[in-house]
Amino acid sequence: MTTTSTWPLVRVVRDRDAGLFLAGAVVSRFGSSAMWLACGVWVKGLTGSDGLAALCLLALWLPTLAGPALGTLADRGRRRPLLIALNLASALLLLALLAVGSADRLWLLFAVLVGYGALGVVHDAAESALVAAAVAPRLLGDFNGLRMTVTEGMKLVAPLTGAGLYAAYGGRAVALLDAATFVLAAGLCAAVRVREAPPEPPAGHWWERTAEGARHLWRHPGLRPLVLAGGVTMLCAGIGGATLYPVVDSLGRPPAYAGVLYAVQGAGSVAGGLLAGPALRHLGDRWFAAAGIGLFGAAVAVRAVPVEPVVLASSAAVGIGLPAVLIAALTAVQRETPAVLRGRAAAASDTLVFGPNVLGLAVGAALVGVAGLWLLLPALGAVLLTTALVLAQRPARPARTAAKSMS
């Protein structure tokens, strides 16, 4: 079977371990997406506060800032048993939400969300490292693209499920659903067949071991530009995200119309994820990422035009373009990092790429009231297009050659 004659989904599913990892991603992302929406609704229902409801997302994202430190845990032992333990620990942690029945127990809900986020950081780092060991290199790009497709696809389905379950049975029912998905994900992970070498005894100071992942990213000529471009892209994505409701207002639509734009963007991301594997093989990491960032930048700039078809097309283009640099960076980190460092490098990469998104949300909230859409969105588009041009200037030929060799 050649890699160019079969759809990426078929090729990934036919690989036993890749298929199991993808099934685990489907299950866990479904539960997490349902829980993400339900927590905000739960807090809103208990307190009536929009501000406290918004803090749910911050609580989930906060541990990402400690990614390099948490990532060291993914390199201390065998990753498969660690992933099984992390899934089961997440399930147990969610059961603590059964005790949340009134506003005076709200502290417990936020504590669970922070712990949930921290376990997720370690899980993602260990999973990234184990995938690189268990999945054939020629399938990494396809797998990461499909995992992005799964993540975005679940955002279209799971929140509605979570909202419906919450409306019918309350937040505890959603917590039980999410816990069940983690137990199922643990079982799927246990079925993965991968031989892991015994971990090397830790050497050096804890801080030195923590910094090794970030140091590897910075020193690697192929990884550094991808991670930096990813951070800039996500900073702009955060700022642009704050303009969503002003864009909806410019169309004369009610706030609920934002859900339509989210759905169109999600559909674009699903399509982009399916195309990511073949595009990576043909373009290489940096040109694929640059093309995606360029499309994202152009889409952000034209979103300032208050014409509904233009805004809808922009949302679809954002969905296709934005994930490209994320998929390219993740695949490159998995491929170009020694096995002993993969957990720390993946966690450091996530912090450097996704951390700026939190800052961007705050900056965007401040700027949107000062700068109009006609100034802010084209400016963001210009920054993104410049980032794409810089990234494409000197493509990393070794990385491109390695990517093409997977075909």
mmCIF file of C-alpha atoms in Angstrom:
data_model
loop_
_atom_site.group_PDB
_atom_site.id
_atom_site.type_symbol
_atom_site.label_atom_id
_atom_site.label_comp_id
_atom_site.label_asym_id
_atom_site.label_seq_id
_atom_site.Cartn_x
_atom_site.Cartn_y
_atom_site.Cartn_z
ATOM 1 C CA MET A 1 0.000 0.000 0.000
ATOM 2 C CA THR A 2 1.454 3.370 -0.981
ATOM 3 C CA THR A 3 0.927 6.479 1.070
ATOM 4 C CA THR A 4 -0.487 8.414 -1.866
ATOM 5 C CA SER A 5 -3.234 5.990 -2.888
ATOM 6 C CA THR A 6 -5.342 5.865 0.233
ATOM 7 C CA TRP A 7 -7.214 8.496 2.173
ATOM 8 C CA PRO A 8 -5.322 9.603 5.330
ATOM 9 C CA LEU A 9 -8.146 8.437 7.608
ATOM 10 C CA VAL A 10 -8.030 4.921 6.154
ATOM 11 C CA ARG A 11 -4.237 4.762 6.426
ATOM 12 C CA VAL A 12 -4.277 5.889 10.045
ATOM 13 C CA VAL A 13 -7.091 3.554 11.091
ATOM 14 C CA ARG A 14 -5.412 0.597 9.366
ATOM 15 C CA ASP A 15 -2.400 1.159 11.604
ATOM 16 C CA ARG A 16 -3.516 -0.516 14.832
ATOM 17 C CA ASP A 17 -1.763 1.785 17.290
ATOM 18 C CA ALA A 18 -2.547 4.961 15.355
ATOM 19 C CA GLY A 19 -6.204 3.921 15.198
ATOM 20 C CA LEU A 20 -6.308 3.295 18.947
ATOM 21 C CA PHE A 21 -4.733 6.676 19.689
ATOM 22 C CA LEU A 22 -7.219 8.362 17.368
ATOM 23 C CA ALA A 23 -10.140 6.546 19.000
ATOM 24 C CA GLY A 24 -8.867 7.664 22.399
ATOM 25 C CA ALA A 25 -8.701 11.251 21.136
ATOM 26 C CA VAL A 26 -12.312 11.034 19.887
ATOM 27 C CA VAL A 27 -13.558 9.752 23.239
ATOM 28 C CA SER A 28 -11.605 12.095 25.525
ATOM 29 C CA ARG A 29 -12.155 15.214 23.361
ATOM 30 C CA PHE A 30 -15.877 14.534 23.328
ATOM 31 C CA GLY A 31 -16.048 14.431 27.117
ATOM 32 C CA SER A 32 -13.739 17.413 27.580
ATOM 33 C CA SER A 33 -15.642 19.574 25.084
ATOM 34 C CA ALA A 34 -18.952 18.750 26.752
ATOM 35 C CA MET A 35 -17.488 19.565 30.165
ATOM 36 C CA TRP A 36 -15.906 22.828 28.982
ATOM 37 C CA LEU A 37 -19.259 24.384 28.104
ATOM 38 C CA ALA A 38 -21.184 22.827 30.990
ATOM 39 C CA CYS A 39 -18.805 24.254 33.613
ATOM 40 C CA GLY A 40 -19.427 27.815 32.476
ATOM 41 C CA VAL A 41 -23.179 27.239 32.433
ATOM 42 C CA TRP A 42 -22.939 25.543 35.836
ATOM 43 C CA VAL A 43 -21.105 28.483 37.415
ATOM 44 C CA LYS A 44 -23.481 30.946 35.784
ATOM 45 C CA GLY A 45 -26.435 29.014 37.158
ATOM 46 C CA LEU A 46 -25.000 28.891 40.686
ATOM 47 C CA THR A 47 -23.866 32.515 40.897
ATOM 48 C CA GLY A 48 -25.491 34.497 38.092
ATOM 49 C CA SER A 49 -22.044 35.971 37.354
ATOM 50 C CA ASP A 50 -20.714 36.176 33.788
ATOM 51 C CA GLY A 51 -17.240 37.000 35.134
ATOM 52 C CA LEU A 52 -17.024 33.864 37.266
ATOM 53 C CA ALA A 53 -18.332 31.756 34.396
ATOM 54 C CA ALA A 54 -15.568 33.144 32.158
ATOM 55 C CA LEU A 55 -12.968 32.175 34.774
ATOM 56 C CA CYS A 56 -13.657 28.507 34.023
ATOM 57 C CA LEU A 57 -11.732 28.781 30.764
ATOM 58 C CA LEU A 58 -8.878 30.589 32.509
ATOM 59 C CA ALA A 59 -8.699 27.860 35.167
ATOM 60 C CA LEU A 60 -8.388 25.212 32.463
ATOM 61 C CA TRP A 61 -5.703 27.119 30.546
ATOM 62 C CA LEU A 62 -3.669 28.307 33.536
ATOM 63 C CA PRO A 63 -1.571 25.116 33.954
ATOM 64 C CA THR A 64 -0.361 25.511 30.364
ATOM 65 C CA LEU A 65 1.947 28.263 31.611
ATOM 66 C CA ALA A 66 3.719 25.643 33.761
ATOM 67 C CA GLY A 67 4.107 23.325 30.777
ATOM 68 C CA PRO A 68 7.922 22.988 30.825
ATOM 69 C CA ALA A 69 7.876 21.950 34.485
ATOM 70 C CA LEU A 70 4.910 19.596 34.133
ATOM 71 C CA GLY A 71 6.416 18.116 30.979
ATOM 72 C CA THR A 72 9.327 16.676 32.957
ATOM 73 C CA LEU A 73 6.884 14.146 34.412
ATOM 74 C CA ALA A 74 6.267 12.777 30.908
ATOM 75 C CA ASP A 75 9.961 11.894 30.555
ATOM 76 C CA ARG A 76 10.464 10.259 33.961
ATOM 77 C CA GLY A 77 9.009 6.851 33.116
ATOM 78 C CA ARG A 78 7.259 4.770 30.482
ATOM 79 C CA ARG A 79 4.588 6.858 28.781
ATOM 80 C CA ARG A 80 1.898 4.209 28.216
ATOM 81 C CA PRO A 81 1.412 3.367 31.918
ATOM 82 C CA LEU A 82 1.587 7.090 32.672
ATOM 83 C CA LEU A 83 -1.183 7.854 30.172
ATOM 84 C CA ILE A 84 -3.381 5.122 31.619
ATOM 85 C CA ALA A 85 -2.818 6.520 35.117
ATOM 86 C CA LEU A 86 -3.493 10.096 33.993
ATOM 87 C CA ASN A 87 -6.781 9.114 32.351
ATOM 88 C CA LEU A 88 -7.929 7.279 35.467
ATOM 89 C CA ALA A 89 -6.772 10.137 37.713
ATOM 90 C CA SER A 90 -8.788 12.591 35.603
ATOM 91 C CA ALA A 91 -11.856 10.376 35.963
ATOM 92 C CA LEU A 92 -11.440 10.252 39.744
ATOM 93 C CA LEU A 93 -10.858 13.993 39.953
ATOM 94 C CA LEU A 94 -14.088 14.690 38.074
ATOM 95 C CA LEU A 95 -16.019 12.653 40.635
ATOM 96 C CA ALA A 96 -15.219 15.395 43.163
ATOM 97 C CA LEU A 97 -17.651 17.606 41.230
ATOM 98 C CA LEU A 98 -20.487 15.458 42.549
ATOM 99 C CA ALA A 99 -20.054 17.428 45.781
ATOM 100 C CA VAL A 100 -20.715 20.770 44.059
ATOM 101 C CA GLY A 101 -24.343 21.629 44.691
ATOM 102 C CA SER A 102 -24.319 25.272 45.717
ATOM 103 C CA ALA A 103 -22.312 28.481 45.313
ATOM 104 C CA ASP A 104 -20.387 27.912 48.554
ATOM 105 C CA ARG A 105 -18.737 24.844 46.940
ATOM 106 C CA LEU A 106 -17.610 26.835 43.924
ATOM 107 C CA TRP A 107 -13.992 26.749 45.105
ATOM 108 C CA LEU A 108 -14.050 22.981 44.630
ATOM 109 C CA LEU A 109 -15.170 23.305 41.020
ATOM 110 C CA PHE A 110 -12.344 25.734 40.200
ATOM 111 C CA ALA A 111 -9.814 23.551 42.044
ATOM 112 C CA VAL A 112 -10.937 20.569 39.958
ATOM 113 C CA LEU A 113 -10.619 22.593 36.745
ATOM 114 C CA VAL A 114 -7.053 23.649 37.579
ATOM 115 C CA GLY A 115 -6.139 20.047 38.433
ATOM 116 C CA TYR A 116 -7.905 18.866 35.276
ATOM 117 C CA GLY A 117 -5.851 21.312 33.220
ATOM 118 C CA ALA A 118 -2.587 20.254 34.882
ATOM 119 C CA LEU A 119 -3.270 16.574 34.236
ATOM 120 C CA GLY A 120 -4.106 17.514 30.665
ATOM 121 C CA VAL A 121 -0.743 19.234 30.157
ATOM 122 C CA VAL A 122 1.144 16.136 31.320
ATOM 123 C CA HIS A 123 -1.198 13.903 29.301
ATOM 124 C CA ASP A 124 -0.660 15.847 26.069
ATOM 125 C CA ALA A 125 3.121 15.808 26.534
ATOM 126 C CA ALA A 126 3.225 12.069 27.258
ATOM 127 C CA GLU A 127 0.793 11.290 24.439
ATOM 128 C CA SER A 128 2.841 13.300 21.940
ATOM 129 C CA ALA A 129 5.984 11.430 22.972
ATOM 130 C CA LEU A 130 4.295 8.013 22.855
ATOM 131 C CA VAL A 131 2.648 8.698 19.490
ATOM 132 C CA ALA A 132 6.075 9.473 18.017
ATOM 133 C CA ALA A 133 7.304 6.090 19.275
ATOM 134 C CA ALA A 134 4.229 4.043 18.351
ATOM 135 C CA VAL A 135 3.118 5.562 15.043
ATOM 136 C CA ALA A 136 5.151 5.185 11.869
ATOM 137 C CA PRO A 137 6.922 8.447 10.900
ATOM 138 C CA ARG A 138 5.153 8.474 7.532
ATOM 139 C CA LEU A 139 1.792 8.640 9.367
ATOM 140 C CA LEU A 140 2.642 11.376 11.899
ATOM 141 C CA GLY A 141 1.427 14.251 9.735
ATOM 142 C CA ASP A 142 -1.798 12.438 8.851
ATOM 143 C CA PHE A 143 -2.366 11.452 12.472
ATOM 144 C CA ASN A 144 -1.839 14.968 13.829
ATOM 145 C CA GLY A 145 -4.083 16.417 11.134
ATOM 146 C CA LEU A 146 -6.817 13.928 11.968
ATOM 147 C CA ARG A 147 -6.441 14.573 15.675
ATOM 148 C CA MET A 148 -6.996 18.274 14.945
ATOM 149 C CA THR A 149 -10.035 17.292 12.888
ATOM 150 C CA VAL A 150 -11.341 15.259 15.815
ATOM 151 C CA THR A 151 -10.764 18.102 18.274
ATOM 152 C CA GLU A 152 -12.585 20.628 16.096
ATOM 153 C CA GLY A 153 -15.284 18.150 15.156
ATOM 154 C CA MET A 154 -16.052 17.499 18.808
ATOM 155 C CA LYS A 155 -16.505 21.246 19.318
ATOM 156 C CA LEU A 156 -19.394 21.059 16.868
ATOM 157 C CA VAL A 157 -21.157 18.169 18.601
ATOM 158 C CA ALA A 158 -20.076 17.769 22.218
ATOM 159 C CA PRO A 159 -21.012 21.219 23.605
ATOM 160 C CA LEU A 160 -24.599 20.707 22.473
ATOM 161 C CA THR A 161 -24.590 17.313 24.159
ATOM 162 C CA GLY A 162 -23.153 18.820 27.335
ATOM 163 C CA ALA A 163 -25.672 21.658 27.327
ATOM 164 C CA GLY A 164 -28.563 19.256 26.788
ATOM 165 C CA LEU A 165 -27.367 16.908 29.512
ATOM 166 C CA TYR A 166 -26.879 19.827 31.896
ATOM 167 C CA ALA A 167 -30.359 21.159 31.165
ATOM 168 C CA ALA A 168 -31.902 17.749 31.811
ATOM 169 C CA TYR A 169 -29.861 16.440 34.736
ATOM 170 C CA GLY A 170 -27.461 19.145 35.934
ATOM 171 C CA GLY A 171 -23.688 19.524 36.042
ATOM 172 C CA ARG A 172 -23.065 16.305 37.946
ATOM 173 C CA ALA A 173 -24.348 14.279 34.982
ATOM 174 C CA VAL A 174 -21.890 15.991 32.635
ATOM 175 C CA ALA A 175 -19.058 15.300 35.093
ATOM 176 C CA LEU A 176 -20.014 11.605 35.131
ATOM 177 C CA LEU A 177 -20.075 11.527 31.328
ATOM 178 C CA ASP A 178 -16.604 13.073 31.120
ATOM 179 C CA ALA A 179 -15.286 10.664 33.772
ATOM 180 C CA ALA A 180 -16.633 7.721 31.783
ATOM 181 C CA THR A 181 -14.859 8.930 28.626
ATOM 182 C CA PHE A 182 -11.556 9.030 30.512
ATOM 183 C CA VAL A 183 -12.036 5.453 31.727
ATOM 184 C CA LEU A 184 -12.723 4.359 28.147
ATOM 185 C CA ALA A 185 -9.672 6.304 26.914
ATOM 186 C CA ALA A 186 -7.540 4.516 29.524
ATOM 187 C CA GLY A 187 -8.732 1.167 28.183
ATOM 188 C CA LEU A 188 -7.887 2.154 24.606
ATOM 189 C CA CYS A 189 -4.435 3.287 25.695
ATOM 190 C CA ALA A 190 -3.892 -0.015 27.487
ATOM 191 C CA ALA A 191 -4.534 -1.808 24.188
ATOM 192 C CA VAL A 192 -1.705 0.038 22.409
ATOM 193 C CA ARG A 193 1.257 -2.217 21.610
ATOM 194 C CA VAL A 194 4.502 -0.295 21.938
ATOM 195 C CA ARG A 195 7.876 -1.256 23.357
ATOM 196 C CA GLU A 196 9.339 1.526 25.455
ATOM 197 C CA ALA A 197 12.940 1.529 26.567
ATOM 198 C CA PRO A 198 13.472 1.861 30.323
ATOM 199 C CA PRO A 199 13.888 5.556 31.229
ATOM 200 C CA GLU A 200 17.353 6.806 32.010
ATOM 201 C CA PRO A 201 18.001 7.866 35.604
ATOM 202 C CA PRO A 202 17.521 11.636 35.912
ATOM 203 C CA ALA A 203 20.773 13.572 35.797
ATOM 204 C CA GLY A 204 21.448 17.127 36.839
ATOM 205 C CA HIS A 205 19.347 19.596 38.770
ATOM 206 C CA TRP A 206 15.558 19.573 38.409
ATOM 207 C CA TRP A 207 15.594 23.010 36.807
ATOM 208 C CA GLU A 208 18.210 21.935 34.259
ATOM 209 C CA ARG A 209 16.078 18.945 33.276
ATOM 210 C CA THR A 210 13.024 21.178 33.007
ATOM 211 C CA ALA A 211 14.821 23.632 30.730
ATOM 212 C CA GLU A 212 16.183 20.952 28.403
ATOM 213 C CA GLY A 213 12.995 20.786 26.341
ATOM 214 C CA ALA A 214 12.879 24.542 25.732
ATOM 215 C CA ARG A 215 16.636 24.596 25.091
ATOM 216 C CA HIS A 216 16.251 21.902 22.443
ATOM 217 C CA LEU A 217 13.512 23.897 20.696
ATOM 218 C CA TRP A 218 15.574 27.078 20.716
ATOM 219 C CA ARG A 219 18.757 25.480 19.408
ATOM 220 C CA HIS A 220 17.122 23.448 16.648
ATOM 221 C CA PRO A 221 17.130 25.471 13.390
ATOM 222 C CA GLY A 222 13.978 23.777 12.135
ATOM 223 C CA LEU A 223 11.897 23.862 15.311
ATOM 224 C CA ARG A 224 12.648 27.373 16.589
ATOM 225 C CA PRO A 225 11.024 29.293 13.685
ATOM 226 C CA LEU A 226 7.975 27.031 13.719
ATOM 227 C CA VAL A 227 7.381 27.435 17.455
ATOM 228 C CA LEU A 228 7.960 31.201 17.347
ATOM 229 C CA ALA A 229 5.609 31.562 14.377
ATOM 230 C CA GLY A 230 3.050 29.470 16.248
ATOM 231 C CA GLY A 231 3.281 31.770 19.266
ATOM 232 C CA VAL A 232 2.803 34.891 17.144
ATOM 233 C CA THR A 233 -0.110 33.260 15.340
ATOM 234 C CA MET A 234 -1.870 32.309 18.563
ATOM 235 C CA LEU A 235 -1.254 35.783 20.035
ATOM 236 C CA CYS A 236 -3.015 37.270 17.003
ATOM 237 C CA ALA A 237 -5.732 34.598 17.276
ATOM 238 C CA GLY A 238 -6.382 35.644 20.872
ATOM 239 C CA ILE A 239 -6.593 39.323 19.955
ATOM 240 C CA GLY A 240 -8.804 38.535 16.981
ATOM 241 C CA GLY A 241 -11.035 36.359 19.145
ATOM 242 C CA ALA A 242 -11.983 39.414 21.190
ATOM 243 C CA THR A 243 -13.453 40.994 18.041
ATOM 244 C CA LEU A 244 -16.015 38.248 17.503
ATOM 245 C CA TYR A 245 -19.010 40.036 18.991
ATOM 246 C CA PRO A 246 -18.161 43.431 17.432
ATOM 247 C CA VAL A 247 -18.040 41.608 14.062
ATOM 248 C CA VAL A 248 -21.449 40.093 14.788
ATOM 249 C CA ASP A 249 -22.745 43.572 15.717
ATOM 250 C CA SER A 250 -21.401 44.979 12.437
ATOM 251 C CA LEU A 251 -23.576 42.479 10.579
ATOM 252 C CA GLY A 252 -26.661 43.554 12.510
ATOM 253 C CA ARG A 253 -27.045 40.073 13.969
ATOM 254 C CA PRO A 254 -27.864 39.067 17.559
ATOM 255 C CA PRO A 255 -25.024 37.763 19.803
ATOM 256 C CA ALA A 256 -26.184 34.155 19.324
ATOM 257 C CA TYR A 257 -25.047 34.424 15.690
ATOM 258 C CA ALA A 258 -21.517 33.946 17.012
ATOM 259 C CA GLY A 259 -22.397 30.252 17.222
ATOM 260 C CA VAL A 260 -22.871 30.171 13.445
ATOM 261 C CA LEU A 261 -19.411 31.664 12.899
ATOM 262 C CA TYR A 262 -17.900 29.140 15.327
ATOM 263 C CA ALA A 263 -19.596 26.283 13.482
ATOM 264 C CA VAL A 264 -18.341 27.493 10.084
ATOM 265 C CA GLN A 265 -14.823 27.852 11.477
ATOM 266 C CA GLY A 266 -15.033 24.374 12.978
ATOM 267 C CA ALA A 267 -16.100 22.941 9.632
ATOM 268 C CA GLY A 268 -13.079 24.622 8.037
ATOM 269 C CA SER A 269 -10.788 23.095 10.654
ATOM 270 C CA VAL A 270 -12.221 19.647 9.979
ATOM 271 C CA ALA A 271 -11.440 20.045 6.282
ATOM 272 C CA GLY A 272 -7.989 21.478 7.006
ATOM 273 C CA GLY A 273 -7.124 18.594 9.302
ATOM 274 C CA LEU A 274 -8.009 16.043 6.645
ATOM 275 C CA LEU A 275 -5.743 17.798 4.137
ATOM 276 C CA ALA A 276 -2.852 18.363 6.559
ATOM 277 C CA GLY A 277 -1.004 15.075 6.015
ATOM 278 C CA PRO A 278 -0.756 15.305 2.203
ATOM 279 C CA ALA A 279 0.043 19.029 2.414
ATOM 280 C CA LEU A 280 2.870 18.404 4.883
ATOM 281 C CA ARG A 281 4.393 15.796 2.610
ATOM 282 C CA HIS A 282 4.272 18.025 -0.457
ATOM 283 C CA LEU A 283 5.186 21.392 1.086
ATOM 284 C CA GLY A 284 7.304 20.526 4.116
ATOM 285 C CA ASP A 285 6.821 21.857 7.646
ATOM 286 C CA ARG A 286 7.690 25.521 7.164
ATOM 287 C CA TRP A 287 5.966 26.154 3.828
ATOM 288 C CA PHE A 288 2.844 24.348 5.001
ATOM 289 C CA ALA A 289 2.803 26.446 8.182
ATOM 290 C CA ALA A 290 3.537 29.650 6.255
ATOM 291 C CA ALA A 291 0.705 28.950 3.796
ATOM 292 C CA GLY A 292 -1.712 28.389 6.676
ATOM 293 C CA ILE A 293 -0.632 31.544 8.516
ATOM 294 C CA GLY A 294 -0.926 33.551 5.293
ATOM 295 C CA LEU A 295 -4.477 32.271 4.700
ATOM 296 C CA PHE A 296 -5.349 33.013 8.329
ATOM 297 C CA GLY A 297 -3.951 36.542 8.027
ATOM 298 C CA ALA A 298 -5.885 37.312 4.853
ATOM 299 C CA ALA A 299 -9.078 35.940 6.414
ATOM 300 C CA VAL A 300 -8.654 38.058 9.554
ATOM 301 C CA ALA A 301 -8.075 41.216 7.493
ATOM 302 C CA VAL A 302 -11.191 40.838 5.329
ATOM 303 C CA ARG A 303 -13.377 40.073 8.342
ATOM 304 C CA ALA A 304 -13.574 43.832 8.861
ATOM 305 C CA VAL A 305 -15.867 44.012 5.800
ATOM 306 C CA PRO A 306 -19.440 44.050 7.221
ATOM 307 C CA VAL A 307 -20.873 41.754 4.540
ATOM 308 C CA GLU A 308 -22.251 38.419 5.721
ATOM 309 C CA PRO A 309 -20.953 36.171 2.901
ATOM 310 C CA VAL A 310 -17.481 37.714 3.324
ATOM 311 C CA VAL A 311 -17.493 37.097 7.086
ATOM 312 C CA LEU A 312 -18.721 33.524 6.635
ATOM 313 C CA ALA A 313 -16.007 32.828 4.049
ATOM 314 C CA SER A 314 -13.483 34.416 6.403
ATOM 315 C CA SER A 315 -14.554 32.103 9.237
ATOM 316 C CA ALA A 316 -14.115 29.036 7.018
ATOM 317 C CA ALA A 317 -10.678 30.251 5.906
ATOM 318 C CA VAL A 318 -9.649 30.869 9.522
ATOM 319 C CA GLY A 319 -10.644 27.286 10.320
ATOM 320 C CA ILE A 320 -8.513 25.953 7.477
ATOM 321 C CA GLY A 321 -5.482 28.210 7.967
ATOM 322 C CA LEU A 322 -5.071 28.547 11.737
ATOM 323 C CA PRO A 323 -4.407 24.859 12.569
ATOM 324 C CA ALA A 324 -1.642 24.537 9.949
ATOM 325 C CA VAL A 325 1.173 25.947 12.078
ATOM 326 C CA LEU A 326 -0.054 23.963 15.109
ATOM 327 C CA ILE A 327 -0.002 20.683 13.174
ATOM 328 C CA ALA A 328 3.342 21.490 11.540
ATOM 329 C CA ALA A 329 5.003 22.417 14.832
ATOM 330 C CA LEU A 330 3.691 19.343 16.681
ATOM 331 C CA THR A 331 4.749 16.969 13.901
ATOM 332 C CA ALA A 332 8.202 18.548 13.651
ATOM 333 C CA VAL A 333 8.736 18.373 17.427
ATOM 334 C CA GLN A 334 7.784 14.695 17.450
ATOM 335 C CA ARG A 335 10.036 13.904 14.505
ATOM 336 C CA GLU A 336 13.068 16.050 15.362
ATOM 337 C CA THR A 337 13.301 15.455 19.132
ATOM 338 C CA PRO A 338 15.194 12.565 20.782
ATOM 339 C CA ALA A 339 12.862 10.161 22.574
ATOM 340 C CA VAL A 340 14.276 11.020 25.996
ATOM 341 C CA LEU A 341 13.306 14.699 25.533
ATOM 342 C CA ARG A 342 9.983 14.400 23.711
ATOM 343 C CA GLY A 343 7.736 14.974 26.716
ATOM 344 C CA ARG A 344 9.549 18.110 27.852
ATOM 345 C CA ALA A 345 9.904 19.461 24.320
ATOM 346 C CA ALA A 346 6.209 18.913 23.571
ATOM 347 C CA ALA A 347 5.143 20.611 26.817
ATOM 348 C CA ALA A 348 7.517 23.539 26.226
ATOM 349 C CA SER A 349 6.219 23.876 22.676
ATOM 350 C CA ASP A 350 2.614 23.944 23.906
ATOM 351 C CA THR A 351 3.467 26.676 26.419
ATOM 352 C CA LEU A 352 5.300 28.800 23.854
ATOM 353 C CA VAL A 353 2.570 28.360 21.233
ATOM 354 C CA PHE A 354 -0.617 28.451 23.313
ATOM 355 C CA GLY A 355 0.509 30.678 26.197
ATOM 356 C CA PRO A 356 0.382 33.837 24.021
ATOM 357 C CA ASN A 357 -3.259 33.062 23.244
ATOM 358 C CA VAL A 358 -4.166 33.842 26.870
ATOM 359 C CA LEU A 359 -2.296 37.157 26.637
ATOM 360 C CA GLY A 360 -3.956 37.866 23.291
ATOM 361 C CA LEU A 361 -7.427 37.464 24.766
ATOM 362 C CA ALA A 362 -6.614 40.052 27.437
ATOM 363 C CA VAL A 363 -4.964 42.468 24.967
ATOM 364 C CA GLY A 364 -7.826 42.061 22.511
ATOM 365 C CA ALA A 365 -10.402 42.842 25.181
ATOM 366 C CA ALA A 366 -8.553 46.108 25.878
ATOM 367 C CA LEU A 367 -7.978 47.075 22.236
ATOM 368 C CA VAL A 368 -11.408 46.303 20.863
ATOM 369 C CA GLY A 369 -12.915 49.226 22.751
ATOM 370 C CA VAL A 370 -10.217 51.627 21.549
ATOM 371 C CA ALA A 371 -9.480 50.595 17.952
ATOM 372 C CA GLY A 372 -12.270 49.947 15.501
ATOM 373 C CA LEU A 373 -12.536 46.805 13.410
ATOM 374 C CA TRP A 374 -11.293 48.653 10.302
ATOM 375 C CA LEU A 375 -8.007 49.382 12.102
ATOM 376 C CA LEU A 376 -7.517 46.342 14.344
ATOM 377 C CA LEU A 377 -8.337 43.476 11.975
ATOM 378 C CA PRO A 378 -6.249 44.665 8.991
ATOM 379 C CA ALA A 379 -3.360 45.341 11.405
ATOM 380 C CA LEU A 380 -3.579 41.778 12.712
ATOM 381 C CA GLY A 381 -3.734 40.515 9.143
ATOM 382 C CA ALA A 382 -0.569 42.453 8.296
ATOM 383 C CA VAL A 383 1.287 40.953 11.280
ATOM 384 C CA LEU A 384 0.236 37.449 10.286
ATOM 385 C CA LEU A 385 1.156 37.909 6.621
ATOM 386 C CA THR A 386 4.558 39.254 7.671
ATOM 387 C CA THR A 387 5.040 36.227 9.930
ATOM 388 C CA ALA A 388 4.177 33.923 7.038
ATOM 389 C CA LEU A 389 6.643 35.662 4.727
ATOM 390 C CA VAL A 390 9.455 35.500 7.285
ATOM 391 C CA LEU A 391 8.772 31.816 7.940
ATOM 392 C CA ALA A 392 8.817 31.009 4.225
ATOM 393 C CA GLN A 393 12.018 32.953 3.487
ATOM 394 C CA ARG A 394 14.461 30.175 4.295
ATOM 395 C CA PRO A 395 12.626 26.860 4.392
ATOM 396 C CA ALA A 396 14.378 24.179 6.414
ATOM 397 C CA ARG A 397 15.451 21.848 3.594
ATOM 398 C CA PRO A 398 16.389 18.891 5.838
ATOM 399 C CA ALA A 399 12.961 18.983 7.470
ATOM 400 C CA ARG A 400 11.268 19.235 4.089
ATOM 401 C CA THR A 401 13.270 16.325 2.766
ATOM 402 C CA ALA A 402 12.405 14.260 5.828
ATOM 403 C CA ALA A 403 8.723 15.104 5.427
ATOM 404 C CA LYS A 404 8.753 14.096 1.770
ATOM 405 C CA SER A 405 10.514 10.858 2.549
ATOM 406 C CA MET A 406 7.418 9.749 4.468
ATOM 407 C CA SER A 407 5.474 9.486 1.222
#
